[in-house]
Amino acid sequence: MIIGKVQGNIQCTDRLDIRSEGSLTGDVTTHRISVEDGALLKGSVQICAAEEKTDKSQQAKAKQASAEPAKPATTEQPKAAAAVAGT
């Protein structure tokens, strides 16, 4: 929560609130932001989607699945080759 004057870049893991008495000069990276009327903000704002958390958990599951040993392939002869071998 910013109530006074802040200069510099900010990274938030959840939410940034800039109150009406507050001012921020710098770049912001956050999941959520709230800027009240009267607050000053000079810089860029990058909103990181909350989906990134689920993407990371899906990537972890994919890594776990790829770490499991592969099942051995069956060794069936192609039907055409079996028919030729039988004649």
Tab-separated table of N, CA and C in Angstrom:
chain	number	residue	atom	x	y	z
A	1	MET	N	0.855	-1.170	0.000
A	1	MET	CA	0.000	0.000	0.000
A	1	MET	C	0.904	1.236	0.000
A	2	ILE	N	0.655	2.125	-0.932
A	2	ILE	CA	1.436	3.361	-1.021
A	2	ILE	C	0.549	4.523	-0.591
A	3	ILE	N	1.007	5.232	0.455
A	3	ILE	CA	0.289	6.407	0.941
A	3	ILE	C	1.132	7.660	0.721
A	4	GLY	N	2.458	7.523	0.728
A	4	GLY	CA	3.362	8.660	0.541
A	4	GLY	C	3.969	8.663	-0.850
A	5	LYS	N	5.185	9.185	-0.923
A	5	LYS	CA	5.878	9.312	-2.205
A	5	LYS	C	6.911	8.187	-2.336
A	6	VAL	N	6.854	7.442	-3.453
A	6	VAL	CA	7.780	6.341	-3.705
A	6	VAL	C	8.415	6.528	-5.079
A	7	GLN	N	9.748	6.375	-5.121
A	7	GLN	CA	10.470	6.400	-6.386
A	7	GLN	C	11.237	5.092	-6.508
A	8	GLY	N	11.029	4.390	-7.619
A	8	GLY	CA	11.706	3.112	-7.833
A	8	GLY	C	10.736	2.077	-8.371
A	9	ASN	N	11.296	0.986	-8.850
A	9	ASN	CA	10.488	-0.090	-9.406
A	9	ASN	C	9.948	-0.984	-8.296
A	10	ILE	N	8.764	-1.544	-8.531
A	10	ILE	CA	8.094	-2.369	-7.527
A	10	ILE	C	7.648	-3.679	-8.158
A	11	GLN	N	7.903	-4.783	-7.450
A	11	GLN	CA	7.385	-6.095	-7.827
A	11	GLN	C	6.537	-6.607	-6.678
A	12	CYS	N	5.262	-6.891	-6.963
A	12	CYS	CA	4.349	-7.405	-5.940
A	12	CYS	C	3.940	-8.824	-6.290
A	13	THR	N	3.781	-9.650	-5.261
A	13	THR	CA	3.326	-11.015	-5.500
A	13	THR	C	1.809	-11.109	-5.527
A	14	ASP	N	1.106	-10.069	-5.056
A	14	ASP	CA	-0.347	-10.131	-5.059
A	14	ASP	C	-0.963	-8.828	-5.569
A	15	ARG	N	-1.087	-7.819	-4.709
A	15	ARG	CA	-1.825	-6.604	-5.072
A	15	ARG	C	-1.080	-5.358	-4.619
A	16	LEU	N	-1.117	-4.330	-5.465
A	16	LEU	CA	-0.548	-3.027	-5.114
A	16	LEU	C	-1.685	-2.024	-5.033
A	17	ASP	N	-1.770	-1.320	-3.901
A	17	ASP	CA	-2.760	-0.255	-3.706
A	17	ASP	C	-2.030	1.074	-3.632
A	18	ILE	N	-2.423	2.008	-4.493
A	18	ILE	CA	-1.893	3.371	-4.408
A	18	ILE	C	-3.059	4.257	-3.987
A	19	ARG	N	-2.955	4.796	-2.766
A	19	ARG	CA	-4.043	5.604	-2.207
A	19	ARG	C	-4.018	7.016	-2.786
A	20	SER	N	-5.082	7.765	-2.536
A	20	SER	CA	-5.229	9.100	-3.128
A	20	SER	C	-4.098	10.043	-2.729
A	21	GLU	N	-3.501	9.845	-1.541
A	21	GLU	CA	-2.389	10.697	-1.097
A	21	GLU	C	-1.054	10.217	-1.649
A	22	GLY	N	-1.027	9.054	-2.312
A	22	GLY	CA	0.226	8.432	-2.732
A	22	GLY	C	0.650	8.803	-4.133
A	23	SER	N	1.976	8.671	-4.365
A	23	SER	CA	2.509	8.846	-5.709
A	23	SER	C	3.639	7.837	-5.909
A	24	LEU	N	3.709	7.298	-7.127
A	24	LEU	CA	4.731	6.320	-7.472
A	24	LEU	C	5.359	6.706	-8.798
A	25	THR	N	6.681	6.801	-8.796
A	25	THR	CA	7.433	7.010	-10.026
A	25	THR	C	8.315	5.788	-10.203
A	26	GLY	N	7.933	4.919	-11.125
A	26	GLY	CA	8.677	3.682	-11.367
A	26	GLY	C	7.799	2.648	-12.033
A	27	ASP	N	8.419	1.554	-12.420
A	27	ASP	CA	7.709	0.475	-13.096
A	27	ASP	C	7.149	-0.513	-12.079
A	28	VAL	N	5.973	-1.065	-12.391
A	28	VAL	CA	5.275	-1.968	-11.485
A	28	VAL	C	5.029	-3.302	-12.186
A	29	THR	N	5.317	-4.396	-11.482
A	29	THR	CA	4.935	-5.743	-11.911
A	29	THR	C	4.134	-6.359	-10.778
A	30	THR	N	2.875	-6.735	-11.063
A	30	THR	CA	1.987	-7.231	-10.020
A	30	THR	C	0.890	-8.096	-10.627
A	31	HIS	N	0.147	-8.789	-9.769
A	31	HIS	CA	-1.012	-9.558	-10.233
A	31	HIS	C	-2.259	-8.681	-10.276
A	32	ARG	N	-2.357	-7.760	-9.294
A	32	ARG	CA	-3.519	-6.865	-9.228
A	32	ARG	C	-3.040	-5.491	-8.806
A	33	ILE	N	-3.771	-4.446	-9.255
A	33	ILE	CA	-3.401	-3.079	-8.876
A	33	ILE	C	-4.667	-2.258	-8.665
A	34	SER	N	-4.583	-1.350	-7.711
A	34	SER	CA	-5.672	-0.427	-7.434
A	34	SER	C	-5.065	0.964	-7.291
A	35	VAL	N	-5.560	1.909	-8.098
A	35	VAL	CA	-5.078	3.293	-8.040
A	35	VAL	C	-6.295	4.182	-7.761
A	36	GLU	N	-6.322	4.805	-6.589
A	36	GLU	CA	-7.451	5.662	-6.218
A	36	GLU	C	-7.395	6.985	-6.968
A	37	ASP	N	-8.542	7.646	-7.064
A	37	ASP	CA	-8.603	8.986	-7.649
A	37	ASP	C	-7.689	9.919	-6.860
A	38	GLY	N	-6.904	10.699	-7.558
A	38	GLY	CA	-5.997	11.633	-6.910
A	38	GLY	C	-4.586	11.093	-6.760
A	39	ALA	N	-4.400	9.789	-6.890
A	39	ALA	CA	-3.057	9.193	-6.794
A	39	ALA	C	-2.295	9.464	-8.082
A	40	LEU	N	-0.968	9.521	-7.960
A	40	LEU	CA	-0.118	9.755	-9.121
A	40	LEU	C	0.684	8.498	-9.426
A	41	LEU	N	0.730	8.118	-10.692
A	41	LEU	CA	1.500	6.959	-11.132
A	41	LEU	C	2.205	7.313	-12.426
A	42	LYS	N	3.532	7.286	-12.376
A	42	LYS	CA	4.329	7.573	-13.571
A	42	LYS	C	5.281	6.400	-13.785
A	43	GLY	N	5.036	5.636	-14.850
A	43	GLY	CA	5.841	4.457	-15.139
A	43	GLY	C	4.994	3.423	-15.853
A	44	SER	N	5.563	2.266	-16.071
A	44	SER	CA	4.821	1.205	-16.756
A	44	SER	C	4.224	0.254	-15.730
A	45	VAL	N	3.141	-0.400	-16.140
A	45	VAL	CA	2.480	-1.378	-15.289
A	45	VAL	C	2.364	-2.680	-16.069
A	46	GLN	N	2.866	-3.757	-15.479
A	46	GLN	CA	2.753	-5.080	-16.088
A	46	GLN	C	1.950	-5.964	-15.154
A	47	ILE	N	0.811	-6.460	-15.655
A	47	ILE	CA	-0.050	-7.326	-14.865
A	47	ILE	C	0.266	-8.767	-15.239
A	48	CYS	N	0.654	-9.552	-14.245
A	48	CYS	CA	0.947	-10.972	-14.446
A	48	CYS	C	-0.314	-11.751	-14.126
A	49	ALA	N	-0.762	-12.543	-15.065
A	49	ALA	CA	-1.994	-13.306	-14.884
A	49	ALA	C	-1.829	-14.351	-13.787
A	50	ALA	N	-2.880	-14.589	-13.065
A	50	ALA	CA	-2.865	-15.609	-12.018
A	50	ALA	C	-2.748	-16.994	-12.622
A	51	GLU	N	-2.994	-17.135	-13.943
A	51	GLU	CA	-2.895	-18.417	-14.621
A	51	GLU	C	-1.483	-18.968	-14.587
A	52	GLU	N	-0.487	-18.116	-14.409
A	52	GLU	CA	0.894	-18.576	-14.383
A	52	GLU	C	1.110	-19.615	-13.294
A	53	LYS	N	0.412	-19.480	-12.180
A	53	LYS	CA	0.544	-20.449	-11.100
A	53	LYS	C	0.050	-21.815	-11.555
A	54	THR	N	-1.101	-21.855	-12.256
A	54	THR	CA	-1.616	-23.136	-12.726
A	54	THR	C	-0.739	-23.679	-13.842
A	55	ASP	N	-0.174	-22.823	-14.686
A	55	ASP	CA	0.737	-23.276	-15.728
A	55	ASP	C	1.939	-23.975	-15.111
A	56	LYS	N	2.471	-23.427	-14.030
A	56	LYS	CA	3.627	-24.027	-13.376
A	56	LYS	C	3.270	-25.396	-12.808
A	57	SER	N	2.066	-25.535	-12.237
A	57	SER	CA	1.683	-26.830	-11.686
A	57	SER	C	1.457	-27.834	-12.803
A	58	GLN	N	0.943	-27.383	-13.948
A	58	GLN	CA	0.765	-28.283	-15.084
A	58	GLN	C	2.118	-28.703	-15.646
A	59	GLN	N	3.086	-27.793	-15.674
A	59	GLN	CA	4.425	-28.126	-16.143
A	59	GLN	C	5.066	-29.143	-15.206
A	60	ALA	N	4.849	-28.997	-13.908
A	60	ALA	CA	5.406	-29.944	-12.941
A	60	ALA	C	4.808	-31.329	-13.159
A	61	LYS	N	3.506	-31.398	-13.433
A	61	LYS	CA	2.869	-32.689	-13.694
A	61	LYS	C	3.430	-33.314	-14.968
A	62	ALA	N	3.654	-32.484	-15.999
A	62	ALA	CA	4.197	-33.000	-17.250
A	62	ALA	C	5.605	-33.534	-17.054
A	63	LYS	N	6.409	-32.833	-16.238
A	63	LYS	CA	7.767	-33.305	-15.958
A	63	LYS	C	7.720	-34.631	-15.208
A	64	GLN	N	6.780	-34.754	-14.264
A	64	GLN	CA	6.655	-35.981	-13.490
A	64	GLN	C	6.251	-37.136	-14.402
A	65	ALA	N	5.339	-36.876	-15.325
A	65	ALA	CA	4.886	-37.927	-16.236
A	65	ALA	C	6.016	-38.356	-17.166
A	66	SER	N	6.835	-37.415	-17.612
A	66	SER	CA	7.932	-37.762	-18.509
A	66	SER	C	9.048	-38.482	-17.754
A	67	ALA	N	9.100	-38.336	-16.443
A	67	ALA	CA	10.131	-38.998	-15.644
A	67	ALA	C	9.795	-40.468	-15.400
A	68	GLU	N	8.527	-40.842	-15.572
A	68	GLU	CA	8.129	-42.227	-15.375
A	68	GLU	C	8.719	-43.080	-16.491
A	69	PRO	N	9.122	-44.311	-16.190
A	69	PRO	CA	9.703	-45.160	-17.230
A	69	PRO	C	8.675	-45.469	-18.313
A	70	ALA	N	9.155	-45.510	-19.540
A	70	ALA	CA	8.266	-45.791	-20.663
A	70	ALA	C	7.888	-47.262	-20.670
A	71	LYS	N	6.671	-47.548	-21.086
A	71	LYS	CA	6.223	-48.927	-21.173
A	71	LYS	C	6.884	-49.576	-22.385
A	72	PRO	N	7.292	-50.833	-22.279
A	72	PRO	CA	7.933	-51.477	-23.426
A	72	PRO	C	6.944	-51.635	-24.571
A	73	ALA	N	7.435	-51.451	-25.777
A	73	ALA	CA	6.589	-51.580	-26.952
A	73	ALA	C	6.351	-53.060	-27.234
A	74	THR	N	5.177	-53.369	-27.725
A	74	THR	CA	4.893	-54.754	-28.078
A	74	THR	C	5.595	-55.074	-29.387
A	75	THR	N	5.991	-56.308	-29.546
A	75	THR	CA	6.743	-56.702	-30.745
A	75	THR	C	5.864	-57.565	-31.636
A	76	GLU	N	4.840	-56.962	-32.192
A	76	GLU	CA	3.966	-57.677	-33.112
A	76	GLU	C	4.518	-57.529	-34.514
A	77	GLN	N	4.440	-58.606	-35.271
A	77	GLN	CA	4.842	-58.517	-36.662
A	77	GLN	C	3.720	-57.863	-37.434
A	78	PRO	N	4.066	-57.085	-38.426
A	78	PRO	CA	3.000	-56.531	-39.273
A	78	PRO	C	2.229	-57.680	-39.912
A	79	LYS	N	0.937	-57.493	-40.101
A	79	LYS	CA	0.086	-58.561	-40.623
A	79	LYS	C	0.518	-59.000	-42.012
A	80	ALA	N	0.971	-58.081	-42.835
A	80	ALA	CA	1.397	-58.440	-44.182
A	80	ALA	C	2.621	-59.352	-44.113
A	81	ALA	N	3.552	-59.055	-43.242
A	81	ALA	CA	4.763	-59.879	-43.103
A	81	ALA	C	4.409	-61.233	-42.542
A	82	ALA	N	3.447	-61.308	-41.625
A	82	ALA	CA	3.054	-62.592	-41.056
A	82	ALA	C	2.379	-63.460	-42.123
A	83	ALA	N	1.605	-62.830	-42.982
A	83	ALA	CA	0.926	-63.595	-44.041
A	83	ALA	C	1.937	-64.167	-45.021
A	84	VAL	N	2.975	-63.408	-45.346
A	84	VAL	CA	4.008	-63.876	-46.269
A	84	VAL	C	4.811	-65.009	-45.631
A	85	ALA	N	5.084	-64.890	-44.349
A	85	ALA	CA	5.862	-65.905	-43.651
A	85	ALA	C	5.091	-67.219	-43.568
A	86	GLY	N	3.763	-67.161	-43.535
A	86	GLY	CA	2.958	-68.354	-43.396
A	86	GLY	C	2.785	-69.111	-44.705
A	87	THR	N	3.070	-68.546	-45.861
A	87	THR	CA	2.877	-69.241	-47.131
A	87	THR	C	4.080	-69.940	-47.634
